[in-house]
C-alpha cells in the first residue's frame, strides 16, 4: 500500500494533471530550470530543497524514475523517510520492474530503522521497518537474482532482525555470487561474530561439562569462520580499517590480547579515526607501553595519503592520557594541547592540560586552559572534575587559578572559573563569589541566578538578600523586579535584626548583619 504524505500527494496530483496538458509536455524550460536548481541545491548540501525540487520534476515527468530516486536520496539525507518512500513507491507502481526503485525502497526502510535505533527507539516499529526492507529486497530478488545491492540489504535486514540463520544464508549467497566483493565477506563475519556471542552466552549458562564442551567447540568453529571472513576482507581491500577493528574486537573477546592489540594497531595505522576500543587497550598495556604503542600507530598512520591530525584526534588524546598516567606532566600538557588543537570537541583535554600544566609549574597555561574550558562548557567541566578526577585535589587547584586570575584583574576568567567551582562545591559562599564577579563584569542576569542559588542554600542571609535586591534594583530595573527588590530589602533588614538579637551569633556575624541592614535600609530609601 502506498502511504502518500500531503505534500507528495499534491505534487503527484499536479504531475498527473500536467501530464495531460500538451503545453507542459512540450515546454522544456521548466524541467531544465528545475533540474539546474535541484542539482545546485544538492551540491550545496541543501537536501530539503533538493528533494522538494526533484519531487517537482517527478511530478512533471512521472515516467522518469531518476527524479524519484534523486528526490528520495536527498530526503533520506535529512531523514524525511516517509516522503522518500512515497515518491519511490509511486514511481515503482509505474515501473514495477525497475530494480533501482526496488533497491531505493528497501534502502529507505533500512535507513529509517537505523535512524530510529540511533535515536534510542526500541519498539515494534523498528522491527517493522527492517521487515519491510527484507520483504522488498526478497521480492525484487525473484525478478533480479543477480542484483548485489538487494542481496546485501536482505542479509543486513535479516541480521538486524536477529534471524542469524537466514542472514548467514543470504550473506554466503552474496559471497558465492560476488567472491571478490569485500562487503559480502564482511557480512559473513558479522553474522558469525553475533552467533559466537550467542553461543558463548549459552555456554556460560550451562552447568554440565559435556554440554559446555559441545557449545565451546561449536563456538570455536563459528569464531574461526568469523576470523577468516574478516581476514578475507582485509586481503581483498587493504585500505579498509574495519576488518581489523572487527578482528580486534573478536580476539579481544576471546582473550587473545596480543592478536587483538595487533589488529587494533593495524586498523589505526590505516585510519586513525577507526572505532577502536581504546579503553580496552588502556587495560591491557601499562602507561609507558601505551605511549610507545600510540607512537607507532601515529608514525604508520602519517604515512597514509591524506593523513591528518583531526582524524587522529582520539589517538592523540589517548596517547596524552597515557603520558598523564605516567606522570610525565610537561609532555602530557603538550600532548593534550595537541589533541584539542586537532579536535576541539575533546574539551576535557583542557582539564587534563590544566592539571598537567599546574604540576609542571606552568601556572599561566593551567589558568588559560581552565578558563577556556570554563567559558566553553562550565557544566561539562564541573561534571568532569566530579567524575574523572579527585575533587579534593583538582578543585583547590581550580580555586587557586581563579584567585590568580582575580589578583591579575582578569575578571572574566575569574568569573568563569568561580562558576565551575560553585557548580562542584555548591555552597552559598561560592555562589556568592560567582554572583559578585558576574556583577563586576556586567553579567547581571547570571549574577541574579547565582544569588538565587546562594539563597536557596542560605535563605536567611542578610547580605545575600541585600545583594540580590541590588541587582534587581539597579541593573534589572523592570517593574516586577523593583517590587521583588523592595521585598528583599525588607527581608534583609528583618533577618539582620534576628542576627543582632541572637546571643549566640559571633561578632563577625553581627558586624556583617549591621552592614547588610544599613545597606538594605539605604537602598530601600533610594528605591
mmCIF file of N, CA, C and O in Angstrom, residues 360-454:
data_model
loop_
_atom_site.group_PDB
_atom_site.id
_atom_site.type_symbol
_atom_site.label_atom_id
_atom_site.label_comp_id
_atom_site.label_asym_id
_atom_site.label_seq_id
_atom_site.Cartn_x
_atom_site.Cartn_y
_atom_site.Cartn_z
ATOM 1 N N UNK A 360 53.422 20.971 36.342
ATOM 2 C CA UNK A 360 54.692 21.297 35.675
ATOM 3 C C UNK A 360 55.154 22.703 36.038
ATOM 4 O O UNK A 360 56.112 23.217 35.443
ATOM 5 N N UNK A 361 54.449 23.348 36.993
ATOM 6 C CA UNK A 361 54.730 24.723 37.413
ATOM 7 C C UNK A 361 54.524 25.733 36.293
ATOM 8 O O UNK A 361 55.095 26.826 36.321
ATOM 9 N N UNK A 362 53.690 25.375 35.309
ATOM 10 C CA UNK A 362 53.323 26.311 34.242
ATOM 11 C C UNK A 362 51.911 26.806 34.555
ATOM 12 O O UNK A 362 50.921 26.397 33.945
ATOM 13 N N UNK A 363 51.831 27.707 35.547
ATOM 14 C CA UNK A 363 50.516 28.130 36.025
ATOM 15 C C UNK A 363 49.789 29.022 35.027
ATOM 16 O O UNK A 363 48.553 29.089 35.030
ATOM 17 N N UNK A 364 50.535 29.683 34.163
ATOM 18 C CA UNK A 364 49.894 30.508 33.146
ATOM 19 C C UNK A 364 49.095 29.661 32.169
ATOM 20 O O UNK A 364 47.941 29.978 31.854
ATOM 21 N N UNK A 365 49.696 28.573 31.678
ATOM 22 C CA UNK A 365 48.975 27.669 30.779
ATOM 23 C C UNK A 365 47.822 27.003 31.511
ATOM 24 O O UNK A 365 46.724 26.838 30.952
ATOM 25 N N UNK A 366 48.048 26.626 32.766
ATOM 26 C CA UNK A 366 46.981 25.990 33.550
ATOM 27 C C UNK A 366 45.779 26.919 33.660
ATOM 28 O O UNK A 366 44.624 26.497 33.461
ATOM 29 N N UNK A 367 46.026 28.198 33.965
ATOM 30 C CA UNK A 367 44.921 29.158 34.089
ATOM 31 C C UNK A 367 44.210 29.347 32.760
ATOM 32 O O UNK A 367 42.973 29.342 32.699
ATOM 33 N N UNK A 368 44.988 29.494 31.697
ATOM 34 C CA UNK A 368 44.383 29.727 30.377
ATOM 35 C C UNK A 368 43.492 28.564 29.955
ATOM 36 O O UNK A 368 42.352 28.761 29.524
ATOM 37 N N UNK A 369 43.996 27.329 30.076
ATOM 38 C CA UNK A 369 43.216 26.170 29.631
ATOM 39 C C UNK A 369 41.979 25.962 30.495
ATOM 40 O O UNK A 369 40.907 25.633 29.990
ATOM 41 N N UNK A 370 42.130 26.167 31.798
ATOM 42 C CA UNK A 370 40.966 26.030 32.680
ATOM 43 C C UNK A 370 39.917 27.078 32.339
ATOM 44 O O UNK A 370 38.708 26.787 32.305
ATOM 45 N N UNK A 371 40.352 28.300 32.084
ATOM 46 C CA UNK A 371 39.400 29.377 31.779
ATOM 47 C C UNK A 371 38.689 29.124 30.450
ATOM 48 O O UNK A 371 37.488 29.390 30.321
ATOM 49 N N UNK A 372 39.410 28.598 29.468
ATOM 50 C CA UNK A 372 38.779 28.292 28.187
ATOM 51 C C UNK A 372 37.703 27.219 28.351
ATOM 52 O O UNK A 372 36.603 27.335 27.809
ATOM 53 N N UNK A 373 38.038 26.180 29.117
ATOM 54 C CA UNK A 373 37.060 25.107 29.354
ATOM 55 C C UNK A 373 35.868 25.646 30.134
ATOM 56 O O UNK A 373 34.704 25.331 29.840
ATOM 57 N N UNK A 374 36.130 26.479 31.134
ATOM 58 C CA UNK A 374 35.050 27.044 31.952
ATOM 59 C C UNK A 374 34.124 27.914 31.122
ATOM 60 O O UNK A 374 32.902 27.937 31.342
ATOM 61 N N UNK A 375 34.688 28.639 30.170
ATOM 62 C CA UNK A 375 33.859 29.501 29.321
ATOM 63 C C UNK A 375 33.058 28.684 28.317
ATOM 64 O O UNK A 375 31.899 28.993 28.025
ATOM 65 N N UNK A 376 33.666 27.624 27.782
ATOM 66 C CA UNK A 376 33.016 26.827 26.740
ATOM 67 C C UNK A 376 31.931 25.912 27.300
ATOM 68 O O UNK A 376 30.875 25.746 26.695
ATOM 69 N N UNK A 377 32.203 25.277 28.434
ATOM 70 C CA UNK A 377 31.254 24.292 28.958
ATOM 71 C C UNK A 377 31.373 24.141 30.454
ATOM 72 O O UNK A 377 31.919 23.140 30.931
ATOM 73 N N UNK A 378 30.884 25.108 31.233
ATOM 74 C CA UNK A 378 31.057 25.039 32.689
ATOM 75 C C UNK A 378 30.431 23.796 33.316
ATOM 76 O O UNK A 378 31.018 23.187 34.210
ATOM 77 N N UNK A 379 29.255 23.398 32.857
ATOM 78 C CA UNK A 379 28.614 22.213 33.415
ATOM 79 C C UNK A 379 29.434 20.964 33.092
ATOM 80 O O UNK A 379 29.627 20.089 33.942
ATOM 81 N N UNK A 380 29.906 20.879 31.869
ATOM 82 C CA UNK A 380 30.712 19.729 31.461
ATOM 83 C C UNK A 380 32.009 19.684 32.270
ATOM 84 O O UNK A 380 32.447 18.604 32.705
ATOM 85 N N UNK A 381 32.626 20.837 32.483
ATOM 86 C CA UNK A 381 33.860 20.928 33.259
ATOM 87 C C UNK A 381 33.606 20.459 34.695
ATOM 88 O O UNK A 381 34.362 19.648 35.247
ATOM 89 N N UNK A 382 32.534 20.933 35.290
ATOM 90 C CA UNK A 382 32.212 20.543 36.669
ATOM 91 C C UNK A 382 31.961 19.040 36.763
ATOM 92 O O UNK A 382 32.445 18.369 37.688
ATOM 93 N N UNK A 383 31.215 18.497 35.811
ATOM 94 C CA UNK A 383 30.949 17.059 35.814
ATOM 95 C C UNK A 383 32.244 16.268 35.669
ATOM 96 O O UNK A 383 32.425 15.232 36.320
ATOM 97 N N UNK A 384 33.127 16.769 34.827
ATOM 98 C CA UNK A 384 34.407 16.071 34.629
ATOM 99 C C UNK A 384 35.220 16.050 35.925
ATOM 100 O O UNK A 384 35.781 15.004 36.293
ATOM 101 N N UNK A 385 35.277 17.169 36.619
ATOM 102 C CA UNK A 385 36.042 17.219 37.871
ATOM 103 C C UNK A 385 35.464 16.261 38.906
ATOM 104 O O UNK A 385 36.213 15.592 39.634
ATOM 105 N N UNK A 386 34.144 16.179 38.960
ATOM 106 C CA UNK A 386 33.500 15.287 39.932
ATOM 107 C C UNK A 386 33.706 13.820 39.580
ATOM 108 O O UNK A 386 33.953 12.992 40.450
ATOM 109 N N UNK A 387 33.595 13.510 38.280
ATOM 110 C CA UNK A 387 33.522 12.105 37.866
ATOM 111 C C UNK A 387 34.858 11.506 37.460
ATOM 112 O O UNK A 387 35.012 10.280 37.495
ATOM 113 N N UNK A 388 35.823 12.339 37.059
ATOM 114 C CA UNK A 388 37.060 11.793 36.479
ATOM 115 C C UNK A 388 38.327 12.281 37.163
ATOM 116 O O UNK A 388 39.428 11.974 36.692
ATOM 117 N N UNK A 389 38.191 13.050 38.220
ATOM 118 C CA UNK A 389 39.356 13.461 38.997
ATOM 119 C C UNK A 389 39.006 13.319 40.472
ATOM 120 O O UNK A 389 37.849 13.060 40.831
ATOM 121 N N UNK A 390 40.001 13.517 41.315
ATOM 122 C CA UNK A 390 39.753 13.599 42.754
ATOM 123 C C UNK A 390 39.453 15.059 43.077
ATOM 124 O O UNK A 390 40.363 15.894 43.072
ATOM 125 N N UNK A 391 38.185 15.413 43.350
ATOM 126 C CA UNK A 391 37.847 16.822 43.583
ATOM 127 C C UNK A 391 38.626 17.443 44.734
ATOM 128 O O UNK A 391 38.885 18.654 44.721
ATOM 129 N N UNK A 392 38.993 16.639 45.720
ATOM 130 C CA UNK A 392 39.774 17.188 46.832
ATOM 131 C C UNK A 392 41.138 17.678 46.363
ATOM 132 O O UNK A 392 41.769 18.500 47.032
ATOM 133 N N UNK A 393 41.576 17.185 45.224
ATOM 134 C CA UNK A 393 42.864 17.592 44.666
ATOM 135 C C UNK A 393 42.693 18.625 43.559
ATOM 136 O O UNK A 393 43.406 19.626 43.506
ATOM 137 N N UNK A 394 41.720 18.381 42.661
ATOM 138 C CA UNK A 394 41.589 19.240 41.479
ATOM 139 C C UNK A 394 40.887 20.563 41.772
ATOM 140 O O UNK A 394 41.247 21.600 41.194
ATOM 141 N N UNK A 395 39.877 20.564 42.658
ATOM 142 C CA UNK A 395 39.132 21.798 42.905
ATOM 143 C C UNK A 395 39.993 22.858 43.595
ATOM 144 O O UNK A 395 39.923 24.039 43.220
ATOM 145 N N UNK A 396 40.824 22.512 44.597
ATOM 146 C CA UNK A 396 41.719 23.548 45.149
ATOM 147 C C UNK A 396 42.645 24.161 44.099
ATOM 148 O O UNK A 396 42.957 25.354 44.165
ATOM 149 N N UNK A 397 43.066 23.345 43.126
ATOM 150 C CA UNK A 397 43.887 23.893 42.035
ATOM 151 C C UNK A 397 43.070 24.902 41.242
ATOM 152 O O UNK A 397 43.553 25.998 40.903
ATOM 153 N N UNK A 398 41.818 24.550 40.953
ATOM 154 C CA UNK A 398 40.960 25.465 40.208
ATOM 155 C C UNK A 398 40.712 26.743 41.012
ATOM 156 O O UNK A 398 40.706 27.849 40.443
ATOM 157 N N UNK A 399 40.522 26.615 42.313
ATOM 158 C CA UNK A 399 40.321 27.801 43.149
ATOM 159 C C UNK A 399 41.569 28.685 43.139
ATOM 160 O O UNK A 399 41.469 29.921 43.061
ATOM 161 N N UNK A 400 42.732 28.043 43.198
ATOM 162 C CA UNK A 400 43.978 28.825 43.144
ATOM 163 C C UNK A 400 44.065 29.597 41.822
ATOM 164 O O UNK A 400 44.424 30.788 41.796
ATOM 165 N N UNK A 401 43.720 28.933 40.716
ATOM 166 C CA UNK A 401 43.789 29.593 39.411
ATOM 167 C C UNK A 401 42.768 30.720 39.310
ATOM 168 O O UNK A 401 43.023 31.758 38.678
ATOM 169 N N UNK A 402 41.600 30.538 39.952
ATOM 170 C CA UNK A 402 40.592 31.605 39.970
ATOM 171 C C UNK A 402 41.108 32.814 40.743
ATOM 172 O O UNK A 402 40.950 33.965 40.313
ATOM 173 N N UNK A 403 41.749 32.568 41.906
ATOM 174 C CA UNK A 403 42.338 33.670 42.682
ATOM 175 C C UNK A 403 43.459 34.341 41.890
ATOM 176 O O UNK A 403 43.608 35.572 41.922
ATOM 177 N N UNK A 404 44.230 33.532 41.181
ATOM 178 C CA UNK A 404 45.327 34.077 40.355
ATOM 179 C C UNK A 404 44.762 35.031 39.301
ATOM 180 O O UNK A 404 45.301 36.118 39.063
ATOM 181 N N UNK A 405 43.676 34.616 38.660
ATOM 182 C CA UNK A 405 43.031 35.469 37.659
ATOM 183 C C UNK A 405 42.515 36.757 38.289
ATOM 184 O O UNK A 405 42.675 37.854 37.726
ATOM 185 N N UNK A 406 41.907 36.630 39.464
ATOM 186 C CA UNK A 406 41.324 37.804 40.114
ATOM 187 C C UNK A 406 42.401 38.800 40.526
ATOM 188 O O UNK A 406 42.250 40.013 40.319
ATOM 189 N N UNK A 407 43.494 38.286 41.089
ATOM 190 C CA UNK A 407 44.573 39.189 41.510
ATOM 191 C C UNK A 407 45.155 39.958 40.336
ATOM 192 O O UNK A 407 45.564 41.112 40.481
ATOM 193 N N UNK A 408 45.174 39.310 39.161
ATOM 194 C CA UNK A 408 45.706 39.969 37.963
ATOM 195 C C UNK A 408 44.629 40.789 37.240
ATOM 196 O O UNK A 408 44.882 41.299 36.148
ATOM 197 N N UNK A 409 43.446 40.890 37.845
ATOM 198 C CA UNK A 409 42.297 41.634 37.298
ATOM 199 C C UNK A 409 41.823 41.066 35.959
ATOM 200 O O UNK A 409 41.272 41.785 35.126
ATOM 201 N N UNK A 410 42.033 39.772 35.775
ATOM 202 C CA UNK A 410 41.430 39.085 34.624
ATOM 203 C C UNK A 410 40.054 38.594 35.094
ATOM 204 O O UNK A 410 39.844 37.415 35.385
ATOM 205 N N UNK A 411 39.138 39.555 35.202
ATOM 206 C CA UNK A 411 37.884 39.285 35.882
ATOM 207 C C UNK A 411 36.991 38.295 35.124
ATOM 208 O O UNK A 411 36.249 37.529 35.739
ATOM 209 N N UNK A 412 37.054 38.330 33.793
ATOM 210 C CA UNK A 412 36.257 37.375 33.022
ATOM 211 C C UNK A 412 36.686 35.945 33.313
ATOM 212 O O UNK A 412 35.851 35.053 33.518
ATOM 213 N N UNK A 413 37.996 35.731 33.335
ATOM 214 C CA UNK A 413 38.498 34.399 33.671
ATOM 215 C C UNK A 413 38.116 34.021 35.098
ATOM 216 O O UNK A 413 37.671 32.893 35.352
ATOM 217 N N UNK A 414 38.313 34.948 36.028
ATOM 218 C CA UNK A 414 37.989 34.666 37.432
ATOM 219 C C UNK A 414 36.515 34.304 37.578
ATOM 220 O O UNK A 414 36.158 33.377 38.317
ATOM 221 N N UNK A 415 35.673 35.025 36.878
ATOM 222 C CA UNK A 415 34.223 34.744 36.922
ATOM 223 C C UNK A 415 33.936 33.326 36.442
ATOM 224 O O UNK A 415 33.245 32.550 37.117
ATOM 225 N N UNK A 416 34.472 32.967 35.282
ATOM 226 C CA UNK A 416 34.163 31.657 34.703
ATOM 227 C C UNK A 416 34.721 30.518 35.555
ATOM 228 O O UNK A 416 34.070 29.475 35.717
ATOM 229 N N UNK A 417 35.909 30.711 36.105
ATOM 230 C CA UNK A 417 36.489 29.670 36.950
ATOM 231 C C UNK A 417 35.701 29.516 38.250
ATOM 232 O O UNK A 417 35.467 28.391 38.720
ATOM 233 N N UNK A 418 35.277 30.631 38.821
ATOM 234 C CA UNK A 418 34.460 30.554 40.036
ATOM 235 C C UNK A 418 33.098 29.909 39.761
ATOM 236 O O UNK A 418 32.513 29.296 40.654
ATOM 237 N N UNK A 419 32.613 30.065 38.552
ATOM 238 C CA UNK A 419 31.354 29.414 38.185
ATOM 239 C C UNK A 419 31.490 27.898 38.313
ATOM 240 O O UNK A 419 30.630 27.226 38.891
ATOM 241 N N UNK A 420 32.575 27.353 37.778
ATOM 242 C CA UNK A 420 32.785 25.902 37.846
ATOM 243 C C UNK A 420 32.966 25.454 39.291
ATOM 244 O O UNK A 420 32.406 24.438 39.718
ATOM 245 N N UNK A 421 33.745 26.230 40.059
ATOM 246 C CA UNK A 421 33.937 25.892 41.472
ATOM 247 C C UNK A 421 32.580 25.845 42.191
ATOM 248 O O UNK A 421 32.301 24.922 42.971
ATOM 249 N N UNK A 422 31.740 26.826 41.927
ATOM 250 C CA UNK A 422 30.421 26.861 42.568
ATOM 251 C C UNK A 422 29.579 25.653 42.168
ATOM 252 O O UNK A 422 28.858 25.083 42.993
ATOM 253 N N UNK A 423 29.661 25.260 40.918
ATOM 254 C CA UNK A 423 28.896 24.098 40.466
ATOM 255 C C UNK A 423 29.357 22.826 41.162
ATOM 256 O O UNK A 423 28.537 21.955 41.483
ATOM 257 N N UNK A 424 30.656 22.710 41.384
ATOM 258 C CA UNK A 424 31.183 21.496 42.013
ATOM 259 C C UNK A 424 30.888 21.487 43.511
ATOM 260 O O UNK A 424 30.367 20.504 44.061
ATOM 261 N N UNK A 425 31.190 22.583 44.206
ATOM 262 C CA UNK A 425 31.086 22.612 45.662
ATOM 263 C C UNK A 425 29.690 22.983 46.153
ATOM 264 O O UNK A 425 29.275 22.585 47.238
ATOM 265 N N UNK A 426 28.979 23.775 45.362
ATOM 266 C CA UNK A 426 27.571 24.130 45.634
ATOM 267 C C UNK A 426 27.366 24.644 47.062
ATOM 268 O O UNK A 426 26.534 24.128 47.817
ATOM 269 N N UNK A 427 28.111 25.679 47.423
ATOM 270 C CA UNK A 427 27.903 26.341 48.709
ATOM 271 C C UNK A 427 27.448 27.771 48.458
ATOM 272 O O UNK A 427 27.705 28.348 47.398
ATOM 273 N N UNK A 428 26.821 28.366 49.467
ATOM 274 C CA UNK A 428 26.359 29.750 49.337
ATOM 275 C C UNK A 428 27.533 30.692 49.106
ATOM 276 O O UNK A 428 27.440 31.638 48.305
ATOM 277 N N UNK A 429 28.646 30.457 49.806
ATOM 278 C CA UNK A 429 29.807 31.335 49.642
ATOM 279 C C UNK A 429 30.339 31.303 48.212
ATOM 280 O O UNK A 429 30.701 32.343 47.649
ATOM 281 N N UNK A 430 30.389 30.112 47.631
ATOM 282 C CA UNK A 430 30.946 30.023 46.270
ATOM 283 C C UNK A 430 29.990 30.608 45.238
ATOM 284 O O UNK A 430 30.429 31.260 44.279
ATOM 285 N N UNK A 431 28.688 30.415 45.424
ATOM 286 C CA UNK A 431 27.748 31.068 44.515
ATOM 287 C C UNK A 431 27.791 32.584 44.693
ATOM 288 O O UNK A 431 27.644 33.341 43.726
ATOM 289 N N UNK A 432 28.018 33.046 45.908
ATOM 290 C CA UNK A 432 28.155 34.479 46.171
ATOM 291 C C UNK A 432 29.370 35.051 45.440
ATOM 292 O O UNK A 432 29.306 36.134 44.843
ATOM 293 N N UNK A 433 30.490 34.315 45.482
ATOM 294 C CA UNK A 433 31.684 34.776 44.764
ATOM 295 C C UNK A 433 31.410 34.914 43.275
ATOM 296 O O UNK A 433 31.786 35.915 42.639
ATOM 297 N N UNK A 434 30.761 33.902 42.715
ATOM 298 C CA UNK A 434 30.453 33.942 41.289
ATOM 299 C C UNK A 434 29.481 35.076 40.977
ATOM 300 O O UNK A 434 29.648 35.807 39.986
ATOM 301 N N UNK A 435 28.474 35.259 41.825
ATOM 302 C CA UNK A 435 27.499 36.328 41.601
ATOM 303 C C UNK A 435 28.184 37.702 41.598
ATOM 304 O O UNK A 435 27.879 38.563 40.760
ATOM 305 N N UNK A 436 29.084 37.904 42.556
ATOM 306 C CA UNK A 436 29.804 39.178 42.640
ATOM 307 C C UNK A 436 30.595 39.442 41.360
ATOM 308 O O UNK A 436 30.577 40.554 40.809
ATOM 309 N N UNK A 437 31.298 38.420 40.852
ATOM 310 C CA UNK A 437 32.117 38.601 39.649
ATOM 311 C C UNK A 437 31.244 38.800 38.411
ATOM 312 O O UNK A 437 31.637 39.524 37.487
ATOM 313 N N UNK A 438 30.084 38.173 38.392
ATOM 314 C CA UNK A 438 29.143 38.436 37.287
ATOM 315 C C UNK A 438 28.710 39.895 37.306
ATOM 316 O O UNK A 438 28.632 40.562 36.260
ATOM 317 N N UNK A 439 28.440 40.411 38.500
ATOM 318 C CA UNK A 439 28.043 41.816 38.620
ATOM 319 C C UNK A 439 29.172 42.731 38.161
ATOM 320 O O UNK A 439 28.955 43.711 37.429
ATOM 321 N N UNK A 440 30.408 42.394 38.558
ATOM 322 C CA UNK A 440 31.550 43.227 38.200
ATOM 323 C C UNK A 440 31.832 43.225 36.704
ATOM 324 O O UNK A 440 32.457 44.153 36.186
ATOM 325 N N UNK A 441 31.411 42.170 36.012
ATOM 326 C CA UNK A 441 31.672 42.066 34.568
ATOM 327 C C UNK A 441 30.408 42.287 33.735
ATOM 328 O O UNK A 441 30.387 41.986 32.545
ATOM 329 N N UNK A 442 29.352 42.811 34.368
ATOM 330 C CA UNK A 442 28.159 43.186 33.617
ATOM 331 C C UNK A 442 27.251 42.046 33.235
ATOM 332 O O UNK A 442 26.358 42.211 32.400
ATOM 333 N N UNK A 443 27.426 40.880 33.849
ATOM 334 C CA UNK A 443 26.538 39.737 33.576
ATOM 335 C C UNK A 443 25.432 39.726 34.643
ATOM 336 O O UNK A 443 25.438 38.900 35.558
ATOM 337 N N UNK A 444 24.511 40.640 34.523
ATOM 338 C CA UNK A 444 23.561 40.861 35.618
ATOM 339 C C UNK A 444 22.535 39.741 35.756
ATOM 340 O O UNK A 444 22.194 39.350 36.880
ATOM 341 N N UNK A 445 22.043 39.220 34.646
ATOM 342 C CA UNK A 445 21.083 38.114 34.738
ATOM 343 C C UNK A 445 21.748 36.895 35.369
ATOM 344 O O UNK A 445 21.157 36.215 36.221
ATOM 345 N N UNK A 446 22.990 36.625 34.975
ATOM 346 C CA UNK A 446 23.722 35.494 35.564
ATOM 347 C C UNK A 446 24.000 35.750 37.033
ATOM 348 O O UNK A 446 23.963 34.829 37.861
ATOM 349 N N UNK A 447 24.279 37.004 37.378
ATOM 350 C CA UNK A 447 24.514 37.354 38.778
ATOM 351 C C UNK A 447 23.269 37.077 39.615
ATOM 352 O O UNK A 447 23.352 36.501 40.709
ATOM 353 N N UNK A 448 22.109 37.466 39.094
ATOM 354 C CA UNK A 448 20.871 37.226 39.820
ATOM 355 C C UNK A 448 20.637 35.727 40.017
ATOM 356 O O UNK A 448 20.269 35.280 41.110
ATOM 357 N N UNK A 449 20.852 34.948 38.955
ATOM 358 C CA UNK A 449 20.683 33.490 39.073
ATOM 359 C C UNK A 449 21.608 32.928 40.141
ATOM 360 O O UNK A 449 21.225 32.034 40.920
ATOM 361 N N UNK A 450 22.842 33.420 40.179
ATOM 362 C CA UNK A 450 23.803 32.922 41.165
ATOM 363 C C UNK A 450 23.371 33.299 42.577
ATOM 364 O O UNK A 450 23.478 32.484 43.510
ATOM 365 N N UNK A 451 22.890 34.520 42.763
ATOM 366 C CA UNK A 451 22.381 34.914 44.090
ATOM 367 C C UNK A 451 21.182 34.052 44.490
ATOM 368 O O UNK A 451 21.031 33.680 45.663
ATOM 369 N N UNK A 452 20.335 33.716 43.539
ATOM 370 C CA UNK A 452 19.196 32.859 43.855
ATOM 371 C C UNK A 452 19.688 31.470 44.289
ATOM 372 O O UNK A 452 19.127 30.858 45.208
ATOM 373 N N UNK A 453 20.727 30.962 43.612
ATOM 374 C CA UNK A 453 21.289 29.674 44.028
ATOM 375 C C UNK A 453 21.834 29.760 45.452
ATOM 376 O O UNK A 453 21.647 28.846 46.264
ATOM 377 N N UNK A 454 22.533 30.859 45.746
ATOM 378 C CA UNK A 454 23.086 31.035 47.091
ATOM 379 C C UNK A 454 21.972 31.116 48.128
ATOM 380 O O UNK A 454 22.053 30.513 49.211
#
